[in-house]
Amino acid sequence: MRLRTILSSTAAVCAMALLSACGSGSDAAATSSGEPLIGVDYPRSDTDFWNSYIKYTPEYAKELGLSLKTTNSQNDVAKLTSNAQTFISQGVKGLAMAPQDTAAIAPTLDQLEAKKIPVVTVDTRPDTGKVFMVVRADNRAYGEKACQYLGTKLGGKGKVVMLQGDLSSINGRDRTEAFNDCMKKNYPDIKVFGEATNWDGAVAAQKLQTRLTQHPDIKGVYMQSSFALSGTLQVLKQKGLLVDPKDKKHVFIVSNDGIPEELKDIAAGQIDATVSQPADLYSKYALYYLKAAIDGKTFKPGKTDHDSTIIQVRDGLLEDQLSAPLVTADGGTYGGVTSLKSDDQSLWGNNLG
């Protein structure tokens, strides 16, 4: 009787071990066929930009021969930390993430490094800690391009509102500092009102409305992301300012993402410009570098074969800065910055399907 019990327990343990080793569903089949298992944490799914990134990821994973597990941290670093523990227990060989709090992620990066699990961060760069590669565009260039466009359109004079993201994020800091530095240097007669929004559209709309009430002569808005698009248009409409670009009451708007809605709004004269942040290439090259890390490849600073530049941010940390063009209605040049027309078919926002 005791022998039968031991055998039964042993069989149960073996069965559980097999389930744990094999995983489930398509991930199990992919892993058994030799495809490396990697994890991707989506930072949020409440914006068109990140939903586009989510759409592209499984497509590129399949193209690169990677088996994929995913989680969503919903803009919460505690959830991201928990999701990383889940990935570790699942035996992933590499992990892509986009930490929105770039300081608080450091302990998790240290743990992953200790376990020899390479990490690629997308869109954001950690303040400390090591990752195999950072995949993002030059976020300072975002702020500079927005500055040059608005500075040119306003003739170097007037007032603008900058709807900032979150200053705990390297992206929010880079875009804010670059916009302010550019305005101070090139357009000192333009007054900038900076409004922190924590990437929250409702907060952005409320702060814009307050500023327009205090300063009805505001003539420009720089949104650091398309999270503020809907609210900004609604506020301007309520105040009778959502008018044709040729109208003297027009408020010039620059956004940042390049989502399909922005491109349509530029063509319709509702907004004036955006900087196209490459959601497709973020996904493609995050997975490309994870596979390269798993394969033991290394990289050095310099030009790449995909129209970008790898820079060394600090000792041991490389960043692939992908191309992110200014997009306008006419494809003109503003303050020395060239732009693409909103209907240019090279823009990912025109090819989402």
CSV table of N, CA and C in Angstrom, one decimal, residues 99-200:
chain,number,residue,atom,x,y,z
A,99,PRO,N,9.7,50.2,-19.3
A,99,PRO,CA,9.4,50.8,-18.0
A,99,PRO,C,9.1,52.2,-18.0
A,100,GLN,N,7.9,52.6,-17.5
A,100,GLN,CA,7.5,54.0,-17.5
A,100,GLN,C,8.1,54.8,-16.4
A,101,ASP,N,8.4,54.1,-15.3
A,101,ASP,CA,9.2,54.7,-14.2
A,101,ASP,C,10.6,54.2,-14.4
A,102,THR,N,11.5,55.1,-15.0
A,102,THR,CA,12.8,54.6,-15.4
A,102,THR,C,13.8,54.5,-14.2
A,103,ALA,N,13.4,55.0,-13.0
A,103,ALA,CA,14.3,54.9,-11.9
A,103,ALA,C,14.0,53.6,-11.1
A,104,ALA,N,12.7,53.4,-10.9
A,104,ALA,CA,12.2,52.3,-10.0
A,104,ALA,C,12.5,50.9,-10.5
A,105,ILE,N,12.8,50.8,-11.8
A,105,ILE,CA,13.0,49.5,-12.4
A,105,ILE,C,14.4,48.9,-12.1
A,106,ALA,N,15.3,49.6,-11.5
A,106,ALA,CA,16.6,49.2,-11.3
A,106,ALA,C,16.8,47.9,-10.6
A,107,PRO,N,16.1,47.6,-9.5
A,107,PRO,CA,16.3,46.3,-8.8
A,107,PRO,C,15.9,45.1,-9.7
A,108,THR,N,14.8,45.3,-10.4
A,108,THR,CA,14.4,44.2,-11.3
A,108,THR,C,15.5,43.9,-12.4
A,109,LEU,N,16.0,45.0,-12.9
A,109,LEU,CA,17.1,44.8,-13.9
A,109,LEU,C,18.3,44.1,-13.3
A,110,ASP,N,18.6,44.4,-12.1
A,110,ASP,CA,19.7,43.8,-11.4
A,110,ASP,C,19.5,42.3,-11.2
A,111,GLN,N,18.2,41.9,-10.9
A,111,GLN,CA,17.9,40.5,-10.7
A,111,GLN,C,18.0,39.8,-12.0
A,112,LEU,N,17.5,40.4,-13.1
A,112,LEU,CA,17.5,39.7,-14.4
A,112,LEU,C,19.0,39.5,-14.9
A,113,GLU,N,19.8,40.5,-14.6
A,113,GLU,CA,21.2,40.4,-15.0
A,113,GLU,C,21.9,39.3,-14.2
A,114,ALA,N,21.6,39.2,-12.9
A,114,ALA,CA,22.1,38.1,-12.1
A,114,ALA,C,21.8,36.7,-12.6
A,115,LYS,N,20.6,36.6,-13.2
A,115,LYS,CA,20.1,35.3,-13.8
A,115,LYS,C,20.5,35.2,-15.2
A,116,LYS,N,21.3,36.1,-15.7
A,116,LYS,CA,21.8,36.1,-17.1
A,116,LYS,C,20.6,36.0,-18.1
A,117,ILE,N,19.6,36.8,-17.9
A,117,ILE,CA,18.5,37.0,-18.8
A,117,ILE,C,18.6,38.4,-19.4
A,118,PRO,N,19.0,38.4,-20.7
A,118,PRO,CA,19.2,39.7,-21.4
A,118,PRO,C,17.9,40.5,-21.5
A,119,VAL,N,18.0,41.8,-21.3
A,119,VAL,CA,16.8,42.7,-21.4
A,119,VAL,C,17.0,43.7,-22.4
A,120,VAL,N,16.0,44.0,-23.2
A,120,VAL,CA,15.9,45.1,-24.1
A,120,VAL,C,14.8,46.1,-23.6
A,121,THR,N,15.1,47.3,-23.4
A,121,THR,CA,14.1,48.3,-23.1
A,121,THR,C,13.6,49.0,-24.3
A,122,VAL,N,12.3,49.2,-24.4
A,122,VAL,CA,11.7,49.9,-25.6
A,122,VAL,C,11.2,51.2,-25.2
A,123,ASP,N,11.5,52.3,-26.0
A,123,ASP,CA,10.9,53.6,-25.8
A,123,ASP,C,11.5,54.4,-24.6
A,124,THR,N,11.9,53.7,-23.6
A,124,THR,CA,12.5,54.3,-22.4
A,124,THR,C,13.8,53.7,-22.1
A,125,ARG,N,14.7,54.5,-21.4
A,125,ARG,CA,16.0,54.1,-21.0
A,125,ARG,C,16.1,54.1,-19.5
A,126,PRO,N,16.5,53.0,-18.9
A,126,PRO,CA,16.6,53.0,-17.4
A,126,PRO,C,17.6,54.0,-16.9
A,127,ASP,N,17.3,54.6,-15.8
A,127,ASP,CA,18.2,55.6,-15.2
A,127,ASP,C,19.5,54.9,-14.7
A,128,THR,N,19.4,53.7,-14.2
A,128,THR,CA,20.5,52.9,-13.7
A,128,THR,C,20.2,51.5,-14.1
A,129,GLY,N,21.2,50.6,-14.0
A,129,GLY,CA,21.1,49.2,-14.4
A,129,GLY,C,21.5,48.9,-15.8
A,130,LYS,N,21.8,47.7,-16.1
A,130,LYS,CA,22.3,47.3,-17.4
A,130,LYS,C,21.2,46.6,-18.2
A,131,VAL,N,21.2,46.9,-19.5
A,131,VAL,CA,20.3,46.2,-20.4
A,131,VAL,C,21.2,45.9,-21.7
A,132,PHE,N,20.8,44.9,-22.4
A,132,PHE,CA,21.5,44.6,-23.6
A,132,PHE,C,21.5,45.7,-24.7
A,133,MET,N,20.3,46.3,-24.8
A,133,MET,CA,20.1,47.4,-25.8
A,133,MET,C,18.9,48.2,-25.4
A,134,VAL,N,18.9,49.5,-25.6
A,134,VAL,CA,17.8,50.4,-25.5
A,134,VAL,C,17.3,50.7,-26.9
A,135,VAL,N,16.0,50.4,-27.2
A,135,VAL,CA,15.5,50.7,-28.5
A,135,VAL,C,14.5,51.9,-28.4
A,136,ARG,N,14.9,53.0,-28.9
A,136,ARG,CA,14.0,54.2,-28.8
A,136,ARG,C,14.5,55.2,-29.9
A,137,ALA,N,13.7,56.2,-30.1
A,137,ALA,CA,14.2,57.3,-30.9
A,137,ALA,C,14.8,58.4,-30.1
A,138,ASP,N,15.4,59.4,-30.7
A,138,ASP,CA,16.1,60.5,-30.0
A,138,ASP,C,15.0,61.4,-29.5
A,139,ASN,N,14.7,61.2,-28.2
A,139,ASN,CA,13.5,62.0,-27.6
A,139,ASN,C,13.8,63.5,-27.5
A,140,ARG,N,15.1,63.8,-27.4
A,140,ARG,CA,15.4,65.3,-27.4
A,140,ARG,C,15.1,65.9,-28.7
A,141,ALA,N,15.3,65.1,-29.8
A,141,ALA,CA,15.0,65.6,-31.1
A,141,ALA,C,13.5,65.8,-31.3
A,142,TYR,N,12.7,65.0,-30.6
A,142,TYR,CA,11.2,65.2,-30.6
A,142,TYR,C,10.9,66.7,-30.1
A,143,GLY,N,11.5,67.0,-29.0
A,143,GLY,CA,11.2,68.3,-28.4
A,143,GLY,C,11.7,69.4,-29.3
A,144,GLU,N,12.9,69.2,-29.9
A,144,GLU,CA,13.5,70.2,-30.8
A,144,GLU,C,12.7,70.4,-32.1
A,145,LYS,N,12.2,69.3,-32.7
A,145,LYS,CA,11.4,69.4,-33.9
A,145,LYS,C,10.1,70.1,-33.6
A,146,ALA,N,9.5,69.8,-32.5
A,146,ALA,CA,8.2,70.5,-32.1
A,146,ALA,C,8.5,72.0,-31.9
A,147,CYS,N,9.6,72.3,-31.3
A,147,CYS,CA,10.0,73.7,-31.0
A,147,CYS,C,10.2,74.5,-32.4
A,148,GLN,N,10.9,73.9,-33.3
A,148,GLN,CA,11.3,74.6,-34.5
A,148,GLN,C,10.0,74.8,-35.4
A,149,TYR,N,9.1,73.8,-35.3
A,149,TYR,CA,7.8,74.0,-36.1
A,149,TYR,C,7.0,75.1,-35.5
A,150,LEU,N,6.8,75.1,-34.2
A,150,LEU,CA,5.9,76.1,-33.6
A,150,LEU,C,6.6,77.5,-33.6
A,151,GLY,N,7.9,77.5,-33.4
A,151,GLY,CA,8.6,78.8,-33.5
A,151,GLY,C,8.5,79.4,-34.8
A,152,THR,N,8.6,78.6,-35.9
A,152,THR,CA,8.5,79.1,-37.2
A,152,THR,C,7.1,79.6,-37.5
A,153,LYS,N,6.1,78.8,-37.1
A,153,LYS,CA,4.7,79.2,-37.4
A,153,LYS,C,4.2,80.4,-36.6
A,154,LEU,N,4.8,80.6,-35.4
A,154,LEU,CA,4.4,81.8,-34.6
A,154,LEU,C,5.3,83.0,-34.9
A,155,GLY,N,6.2,82.8,-35.9
A,155,GLY,CA,7.1,83.9,-36.2
A,155,GLY,C,8.0,84.4,-35.0
A,156,GLY,N,8.3,83.4,-34.1
A,156,GLY,CA,9.2,83.7,-33.0
A,156,GLY,C,8.6,84.5,-31.9
A,157,LYS,N,7.2,84.7,-31.9
A,157,LYS,CA,6.6,85.5,-30.8
A,157,LYS,C,5.3,84.8,-30.4
A,158,GLY,N,4.9,85.0,-29.1
A,158,GLY,CA,3.6,84.5,-28.6
A,158,GLY,C,3.8,83.6,-27.4
A,159,LYS,N,2.7,82.8,-27.2
A,159,LYS,CA,2.6,81.9,-26.1
A,159,LYS,C,2.2,80.5,-26.5
A,160,VAL,N,2.9,79.5,-25.9
A,160,VAL,CA,2.5,78.1,-26.2
A,160,VAL,C,2.4,77.3,-24.9
A,161,VAL,N,1.6,76.3,-25.0
A,161,VAL,CA,1.5,75.4,-23.8
A,161,VAL,C,2.2,74.1,-24.2
A,162,MET,N,3.0,73.5,-23.3
A,162,MET,CA,3.6,72.2,-23.5
A,162,MET,C,2.9,71.2,-22.6
A,163,LEU,N,2.2,70.3,-23.1
A,163,LEU,CA,1.5,69.3,-22.3
A,163,LEU,C,2.5,68.1,-22.1
A,164,GLN,N,3.3,68.2,-21.0
A,164,GLN,CA,4.3,67.2,-20.7
A,164,GLN,C,3.8,65.8,-20.4
A,165,GLY,N,4.6,64.9,-20.5
A,165,GLY,CA,4.2,63.5,-20.1
A,165,GLY,C,4.4,63.4,-18.6
A,166,ASP,N,5.3,62.5,-18.2
A,166,ASP,CA,5.6,62.3,-16.8
A,166,ASP,C,7.1,62.6,-16.6
A,167,LEU,N,7.5,63.4,-15.7
A,167,LEU,CA,8.9,63.8,-15.5
A,167,LEU,C,9.7,62.7,-14.8
A,168,SER,N,9.0,61.6,-14.3
A,168,SER,CA,9.7,60.5,-13.7
A,168,SER,C,10.2,59.6,-14.9
A,169,SER,N,9.8,59.9,-16.1
A,169,SER,CA,10.2,59.1,-17.3
A,169,SER,C,11.3,59.9,-18.0
A,170,ILE,N,12.3,59.2,-18.5
A,170,ILE,CA,13.3,59.8,-19.3
A,170,ILE,C,12.8,60.5,-20.5
A,171,ASN,N,11.7,59.9,-21.1
A,171,ASN,CA,11.1,60.5,-22.3
A,171,ASN,C,10.5,61.9,-21.9
A,172,GLY,N,9.7,62.0,-20.8
A,172,GLY,CA,9.1,63.2,-20.4
A,172,GLY,C,10.2,64.3,-20.2
A,173,ARG,N,11.3,63.9,-19.5
A,173,ARG,CA,12.4,64.8,-19.2
A,173,ARG,C,13.1,65.2,-20.5
A,174,ASP,N,13.4,64.3,-21.4
A,174,ASP,CA,14.1,64.6,-22.6
A,174,ASP,C,13.3,65.6,-23.5
A,175,ARG,N,12.0,65.3,-23.7
A,175,ARG,CA,11.2,66.1,-24.6
A,175,ARG,C,11.0,67.5,-24.0
A,176,THR,N,10.8,67.6,-22.7
A,176,THR,CA,10.6,68.8,-22.0
A,176,THR,C,11.9,69.7,-22.0
A,177,GLU,N,13.0,69.1,-21.7
A,177,GLU,CA,14.3,69.9,-21.6
A,177,GLU,C,14.7,70.4,-23.0
A,178,ALA,N,14.5,69.5,-24.0
A,178,ALA,CA,14.9,69.9,-25.4
A,178,ALA,C,14.0,71.0,-25.9
A,179,PHE,N,12.7,70.9,-25.7
A,179,PHE,CA,11.8,71.9,-26.1
A,179,PHE,C,12.1,73.3,-25.5
A,180,ASN,N,12.3,73.3,-24.2
A,180,ASN,CA,12.6,74.5,-23.5
A,180,ASN,C,14.0,75.1,-23.9
A,181,ASP,N,15.0,74.2,-24.1
A,181,ASP,CA,16.3,74.7,-24.5
A,181,ASP,C,16.2,75.3,-25.9
A,182,CYS,N,15.5,74.7,-26.8
A,182,CYS,CA,15.4,75.2,-28.1
A,182,CYS,C,14.7,76.5,-28.2
A,183,MET,N,13.6,76.6,-27.4
A,183,MET,CA,12.8,77.9,-27.4
A,183,MET,C,13.7,79.0,-26.8
A,184,LYS,N,14.4,78.7,-25.8
A,184,LYS,CA,15.2,79.7,-25.1
A,184,LYS,C,16.3,80.2,-26.1
A,185,LYS,N,16.9,79.3,-26.8
A,185,LYS,CA,18.0,79.6,-27.7
A,185,LYS,C,17.5,80.3,-29.0
A,186,ASN,N,16.5,79.8,-29.6
A,186,ASN,CA,16.1,80.2,-30.9
A,186,ASN,C,14.9,81.2,-31.0
A,187,TYR,N,14.0,81.1,-30.0
A,187,TYR,CA,12.8,81.9,-30.0
A,187,TYR,C,12.5,82.4,-28.6
A,188,PRO,N,13.4,83.3,-28.1
A,188,PRO,CA,13.3,83.8,-26.7
A,188,PRO,C,12.1,84.6,-26.5
A,189,ASP,N,11.4,85.1,-27.5
A,189,ASP,CA,10.2,85.9,-27.3
A,189,ASP,C,8.9,85.1,-27.2
A,190,ILE,N,9.1,83.8,-27.2
A,190,ILE,CA,7.9,82.9,-27.1
A,190,ILE,C,7.9,82.4,-25.6
A,191,LYS,N,6.7,82.6,-25.0
A,191,LYS,CA,6.5,82.2,-23.6
A,191,LYS,C,6.0,80.8,-23.6
A,192,VAL,N,6.7,79.9,-22.8
A,192,VAL,CA,6.2,78.5,-22.7
A,192,VAL,C,5.6,78.2,-21.4
A,193,PHE,N,4.4,77.7,-21.4
A,193,PHE,CA,3.8,77.2,-20.1
A,193,PHE,C,3.9,75.7,-20.1
A,194,GLY,N,4.7,75.1,-19.2
A,194,GLY,CA,4.9,73.7,-19.1
A,194,GLY,C,3.9,73.1,-18.1
A,195,GLU,N,3.1,72.1,-18.5
A,195,GLU,CA,2.1,71.5,-17.7
A,195,GLU,C,2.4,69.9,-17.6
A,196,ALA,N,2.7,69.5,-16.4
A,196,ALA,CA,2.9,68.0,-16.2
A,196,ALA,C,1.6,67.3,-16.2
A,197,THR,N,1.5,66.2,-16.8
A,197,THR,CA,0.2,65.5,-17.0
A,197,THR,C,0.2,64.0,-16.6
A,198,ASN,N,1.4,63.5,-16.3
A,198,ASN,CA,1.5,62.1,-16.0
A,198,ASN,C,1.0,61.2,-17.1
A,199,TRP,N,1.1,61.7,-18.4
A,199,TRP,CA,0.6,60.9,-19.5
A,199,TRP,C,-0.9,60.7,-19.4
A,200,ASP,N,-1.6,61.6,-18.8
A,200,ASP,CA,-3.1,61.4,-18.6
A,200,ASP,C,-3.9,62.4,-19.4
